[in-house]
Amino acid sequence: MASEWSSGPGMSFTTRLAMWSAKRRKRVALFWGLLVILSLVACNAIEADTDVEGGVPGDSGDAFALIEDRFNLDALEIEGTAQEIVTFSHPTLSVDDPGGEYESVVQGLMDELLELRVVSAEPVGGTSVDESIRIVRETSTHYDIGLPREDSPFVAENETGGDDTFALVQIESLAVDDDINNIDIVLDAVDEAVQESPDFEILIGGEASLEKQLTEIIDEDFGRATFINLPITFIILILAFGAVVAAVVPIVLAFAAIIVALGLLQVISQGSPLVEVYIQVVLLIGLATGIDYALFTITRYRSERSAGLSKEDALRVASGTSGKAIVFAGTTTVFAVAGMFLVNDVIFNSLGLASIVVVLCAIACAMTLLPAMIAMLGDNIDRLTIPFLGRSRSGGEGVWGWVIDRALKYPIVSAGVTIVLLIAVAAPTLTFNLGFNGPRNFPSDAEGTKALIALEESFTLGLVSPAVVVIDAGEKQNIFSAETRSATNALIGLVNEDLYSDANPDALYGQIARAPEYNDAGDTGLLFIPVNGDSGEQRAIDAVNNLRDNLVPAAFEDSSARAIVAGATAANIDFRENYENRAPIVFAFVLGLAFLILLMTFRSLVIAVTAIVLNLFSVFAAYGLLVLVFQEGWLLEGVLDFEATGIIESWLPLFLFSLLFGLSIDYEMFVMGRIKEEYERGATTQEAIAKGVKGTASVITNAAAIMVAVALIFAFTRDIGLKQFGFGLAVAILVDATIIRAFVLPTTMKLLGEWNWYLPFWLNWIPTLSMSEGESGMMKAQGSQSADGGGEA
């Protein structure tokens, strides 16, 4: 048995690594087992740092840095303050009711909130701090400002004759003691007030409460979706393999990659913080790539065993063909996702890093742990066979074989019709309305959303995410100087000229209800200006642009102070501008690197260009369908349980492009790798196309079905941004694995003929990478079948 699982100098790197792992299968399995255990320990012992700071582009970034510096937000390890809105409504009582019941309810809750403390705060960075840190910094209500009811920005009459009012509550968004969640304590106090005053409708909504509720909803959705998705994935694998053991192996591989990736990222986050959603991204990409990579290799191994090769030779062929395609496809995915770093945004950076780590873990598992498991299982991989399913076939029989034969018989018609169809589907991309779905579009299940709806009906939603004007008095002035006060008052006056009223329903601004804030040094002030719109709506964008382009320059024209407009809407505008400026660079980087990898892999200029063009077809088809479904509201609102907002999230196209281009290239790499393998074994170009496309039809269908099922985890969440992402990803993969693979790819390659292998003479220095490995029993059997008249039509 000394020569079992041997490797030699003539083998490719992927084959040598697989055979090395197979020969040392117990040690490799033990190593991965220990790595998984250590990763689980790391996940439990080390808390991931999700405190992503900085990276906000443009004026918003400058304003954020100024606030952080001048207001000393880091001195107590406090991330900042969050504004919550508490709305009160009574069907008959007025805020000035003689009995004082309304005032008693409002002020009673505010007094209780102001009494909240976090006790026994630890010193930070050697600096002593008070033993008690106020959770609620301040509150503002109608009763604090001393204005008559009719002039108060806090009061509105409701339809039943009573009054609606609200309170502004400033809370610290992160306590010194990380074990105490400030917003939970505030929410508990509001719940208690609701119980004590059943005649009042009391709701709370704002930055911290909505973020907490949205996180809980996403976690709940993912837990439920994963619970449903895993059985579906397992059923697809059972149908693909017809055996329980073979179906379990890819799932084991995928979860090994996911757990190790999460453990590594837990450690990496200590130096490079990650956004909280990185866990969901790792789960999505880990399941998709981990299962698909194992599916490709196991399918080829079982096919070679069925054709009569020994276990050793079958693994050698599988690792030298499918394994090679996995490495090249995975490398392309890594480079494609690396394009996110060029956006120069902390969110893209952390998601890109998370994606790269899990893809590398999936490749490592497929190249080492999978061969070790195959060597240990041997023919036991076919244990627990399901009756009537039998082994998966890879010869192209069945529906796909018939479809591909018809497409190849009429290549011009098939290619022409499908390309025109894809262009038509992609056309709505030209009407992309990129923006941000603000708090109003949060899931209706979130309690905070009800408060926002109540706020919008009686006041303005802009109170939740107001425009923030940061006033920097400069070195020689202070914020209370006559010059700076005059400019600030001038700005307030200009805003007040455009206040919302029944006579002016199109006004951009609401009445300023929150007093300006000043830092202790007296050189910086914050003015909060409500805008009449959700932070992602065009009206809010127009309001901020008007402040930046007209009102602020006019008010501060003769002042030495500097005024910068920030806030949620302003940050959205700056992010979108930065995104649009950098998108061409990212596209060029991803396409250029993918082209080079494909050129090196297939040593063909035409194949490299063809693969990229076909991938772009699937990406832009997904963009077009995103517009039709989520922007225009076609067909699927009821199915996916959402209401079209007319907005596609600004971050989505670029993020989707980077991820999609990497993931969907797997199929092109796998199909074209099989075509090249057939060609290297002596088939003509047309024979290689027919055999390669039909020979991979079954496994790609199964792989795509799994990836689509995983992507739909996102499509059925309640968050509109994640819903758009999941839908776009699922649609692009579906288009790529069906229309592109069955119609466009084989027909265009057939029409190109020998030009598929064209390489200019000045590129002859590119090394030849063979896609075949040893003698394939499956190919030999196909050749014999063709010689007997049983080949493809």
PDB file of N, CA and C in Angstrom, residues 130-164:
ATOM      1  N   ASP A 130     -16.677  60.321  36.162  1.00  0.00           N
ATOM      2  CA  ASP A 130     -17.680  60.259  37.217  1.00  0.00           C
ATOM      3  C   ASP A 130     -18.138  58.832  37.416  1.00  0.00           C
ATOM      4  N   GLU A 131     -18.535  58.520  38.643  1.00  0.00           N
ATOM      5  CA  GLU A 131     -18.982  57.166  38.925  1.00  0.00           C
ATOM      6  C   GLU A 131     -20.346  56.891  38.300  1.00  0.00           C
ATOM      7  N   SER A 132     -21.046  57.905  37.883  1.00  0.00           N
ATOM      8  CA  SER A 132     -22.325  57.679  37.218  1.00  0.00           C
ATOM      9  C   SER A 132     -22.364  58.494  35.930  1.00  0.00           C
ATOM     10  N   ILE A 133     -22.716  57.817  34.854  1.00  0.00           N
ATOM     11  CA  ILE A 133     -22.805  58.456  33.543  1.00  0.00           C
ATOM     12  C   ILE A 133     -24.271  58.536  33.146  1.00  0.00           C
ATOM     13  N   ARG A 134     -24.704  59.726  32.760  1.00  0.00           N
ATOM     14  CA  ARG A 134     -26.104  59.899  32.397  1.00  0.00           C
ATOM     15  C   ARG A 134     -26.396  59.176  31.087  1.00  0.00           C
ATOM     16  N   ILE A 135     -27.426  58.334  31.093  1.00  0.00           N
ATOM     17  CA  ILE A 135     -27.857  57.679  29.861  1.00  0.00           C
ATOM     18  C   ILE A 135     -28.580  58.690  28.986  1.00  0.00           C
ATOM     19  N   VAL A 136     -29.542  59.391  29.565  1.00  0.00           N
ATOM     20  CA  VAL A 136     -30.281  60.401  28.825  1.00  0.00           C
ATOM     21  C   VAL A 136     -29.645  61.758  29.105  1.00  0.00           C
ATOM     22  N   ARG A 137     -29.109  62.393  28.072  1.00  0.00           N
ATOM     23  CA  ARG A 137     -28.427  63.677  28.249  1.00  0.00           C
ATOM     24  C   ARG A 137     -29.412  64.802  28.483  1.00  0.00           C
ATOM     25  N   GLU A 138     -30.475  64.820  27.691  1.00  0.00           N
ATOM     26  CA  GLU A 138     -31.450  65.888  27.835  1.00  0.00           C
ATOM     27  C   GLU A 138     -32.742  65.495  27.147  1.00  0.00           C
ATOM     28  N   THR A 139     -33.802  66.189  27.484  1.00  0.00           N
ATOM     29  CA  THR A 139     -35.084  66.011  26.805  1.00  0.00           C
ATOM     30  C   THR A 139     -35.645  67.390  26.471  1.00  0.00           C
ATOM     31  N   SER A 140     -36.445  67.438  25.416  1.00  0.00           N
ATOM     32  CA  SER A 140     -37.113  68.687  25.038  1.00  0.00           C
ATOM     33  C   SER A 140     -38.567  68.367  24.743  1.00  0.00           C
ATOM     34  N   THR A 141     -39.470  69.138  25.357  1.00  0.00           N
ATOM     35  CA  THR A 141     -40.903  68.938  25.131  1.00  0.00           C
ATOM     36  C   THR A 141     -41.581  70.299  24.963  1.00  0.00           C
ATOM     37  N   HIS A 142     -42.857  70.251  24.669  1.00  0.00           N
ATOM     38  CA  HIS A 142     -43.651  71.475  24.558  1.00  0.00           C
ATOM     39  C   HIS A 142     -43.607  72.266  25.863  1.00  0.00           C
ATOM     40  N   TYR A 143     -43.528  71.567  26.961  1.00  0.00           N
ATOM     41  CA  TYR A 143     -43.580  72.226  28.260  1.00  0.00           C
ATOM     42  C   TYR A 143     -42.250  72.874  28.645  1.00  0.00           C
ATOM     43  N   ASP A 144     -41.221  72.639  27.875  1.00  0.00           N
ATOM     44  CA  ASP A 144     -39.915  73.220  28.182  1.00  0.00           C
ATOM     45  C   ASP A 144     -39.687  74.566  27.492  1.00  0.00           C
ATOM     46  N   ILE A 145     -40.454  74.874  26.440  1.00  0.00           N
ATOM     47  CA  ILE A 145     -40.106  76.026  25.607  1.00  0.00           C
ATOM     48  C   ILE A 145     -40.941  77.269  25.908  1.00  0.00           C
ATOM     49  N   GLY A 146     -42.058  77.105  26.618  1.00  0.00           N
ATOM     50  CA  GLY A 146     -42.841  78.264  27.047  1.00  0.00           C
ATOM     51  C   GLY A 146     -43.580  78.985  25.951  1.00  0.00           C
ATOM     52  N   LEU A 147     -43.851  78.315  24.844  1.00  0.00           N
ATOM     53  CA  LEU A 147     -44.609  78.939  23.764  1.00  0.00           C
ATOM     54  C   LEU A 147     -46.082  78.542  23.845  1.00  0.00           C
ATOM     55  N   PRO A 148     -46.959  79.402  23.348  1.00  0.00           N
ATOM     56  CA  PRO A 148     -48.380  79.016  23.299  1.00  0.00           C
ATOM     57  C   PRO A 148     -48.566  77.773  22.432  1.00  0.00           C
ATOM     58  N   ARG A 149     -49.612  77.058  22.694  1.00  0.00           N
ATOM     59  CA  ARG A 149     -49.887  75.808  21.990  1.00  0.00           C
ATOM     60  C   ARG A 149     -49.856  75.982  20.476  1.00  0.00           C
ATOM     61  N   GLU A 150     -50.477  77.089  19.985  1.00  0.00           N
ATOM     62  CA  GLU A 150     -50.574  77.273  18.535  1.00  0.00           C
ATOM     63  C   GLU A 150     -49.221  77.590  17.887  1.00  0.00           C
ATOM     64  N   ASP A 151     -48.238  78.040  18.677  1.00  0.00           N
ATOM     65  CA  ASP A 151     -46.913  78.363  18.131  1.00  0.00           C
ATOM     66  C   ASP A 151     -45.884  77.274  18.410  1.00  0.00           C
ATOM     67  N   SER A 152     -46.266  76.268  19.141  1.00  0.00           N
ATOM     68  CA  SER A 152     -45.300  75.235  19.552  1.00  0.00           C
ATOM     69  C   SER A 152     -45.010  74.261  18.421  1.00  0.00           C
ATOM     70  N   PRO A 153     -43.725  74.004  18.144  1.00  0.00           N
ATOM     71  CA  PRO A 153     -43.385  73.010  17.118  1.00  0.00           C
ATOM     72  C   PRO A 153     -43.636  71.581  17.586  1.00  0.00           C
ATOM     73  N   PHE A 154     -43.982  71.426  18.884  1.00  0.00           N
ATOM     74  CA  PHE A 154     -44.146  70.089  19.443  1.00  0.00           C
ATOM     75  C   PHE A 154     -45.593  69.597  19.414  1.00  0.00           C
ATOM     76  N   VAL A 155     -46.524  70.430  18.976  1.00  0.00           N
ATOM     77  CA  VAL A 155     -47.938  70.097  19.135  1.00  0.00           C
ATOM     78  C   VAL A 155     -48.657  70.156  17.787  1.00  0.00           C
ATOM     79  N   ALA A 156     -49.556  69.193  17.579  1.00  0.00           N
ATOM     80  CA  ALA A 156     -50.432  69.201  16.401  1.00  0.00           C
ATOM     81  C   ALA A 156     -51.780  68.625  16.818  1.00  0.00           C
ATOM     82  N   GLU A 157     -52.854  69.181  16.274  1.00  0.00           N
ATOM     83  CA  GLU A 157     -54.193  68.680  16.591  1.00  0.00           C
ATOM     84  C   GLU A 157     -54.474  67.437  15.758  1.00  0.00           C
ATOM     85  N   ASN A 158     -55.038  66.407  16.383  1.00  0.00           N
ATOM     86  CA  ASN A 158     -55.347  65.194  15.630  1.00  0.00           C
ATOM     87  C   ASN A 158     -56.793  65.199  15.165  1.00  0.00           C
ATOM     88  N   GLU A 159     -57.152  64.227  14.371  1.00  0.00           N
ATOM     89  CA  GLU A 159     -58.469  64.201  13.713  1.00  0.00           C
ATOM     90  C   GLU A 159     -59.625  64.036  14.688  1.00  0.00           C
ATOM     91  N   THR A 160     -59.363  63.504  15.869  1.00  0.00           N
ATOM     92  CA  THR A 160     -60.457  63.233  16.817  1.00  0.00           C
ATOM     93  C   THR A 160     -60.661  64.367  17.812  1.00  0.00           C
ATOM     94  N   GLY A 161     -59.913  65.464  17.651  1.00  0.00           N
ATOM     95  CA  GLY A 161     -60.124  66.607  18.526  1.00  0.00           C
ATOM     96  C   GLY A 161     -59.129  66.722  19.653  1.00  0.00           C
ATOM     97  N   GLY A 162     -58.318  65.722  19.848  1.00  0.00           N
ATOM     98  CA  GLY A 162     -57.283  65.799  20.872  1.00  0.00           C
ATOM     99  C   GLY A 162     -55.986  66.313  20.275  1.00  0.00           C
ATOM    100  N   ASP A 163     -54.903  66.189  21.038  1.00  0.00           N
ATOM    101  CA  ASP A 163     -53.598  66.678  20.588  1.00  0.00           C
ATOM    102  C   ASP A 163     -52.602  65.536  20.447  1.00  0.00           C
ATOM    103  N   ASP A 164     -51.734  65.705  19.456  1.00  0.00           N
ATOM    104  CA  ASP A 164     -50.542  64.874  19.341  1.00  0.00           C
ATOM    105  C   ASP A 164     -49.360  65.746  19.736  1.00  0.00           C
TER     106      ASP A 164
END
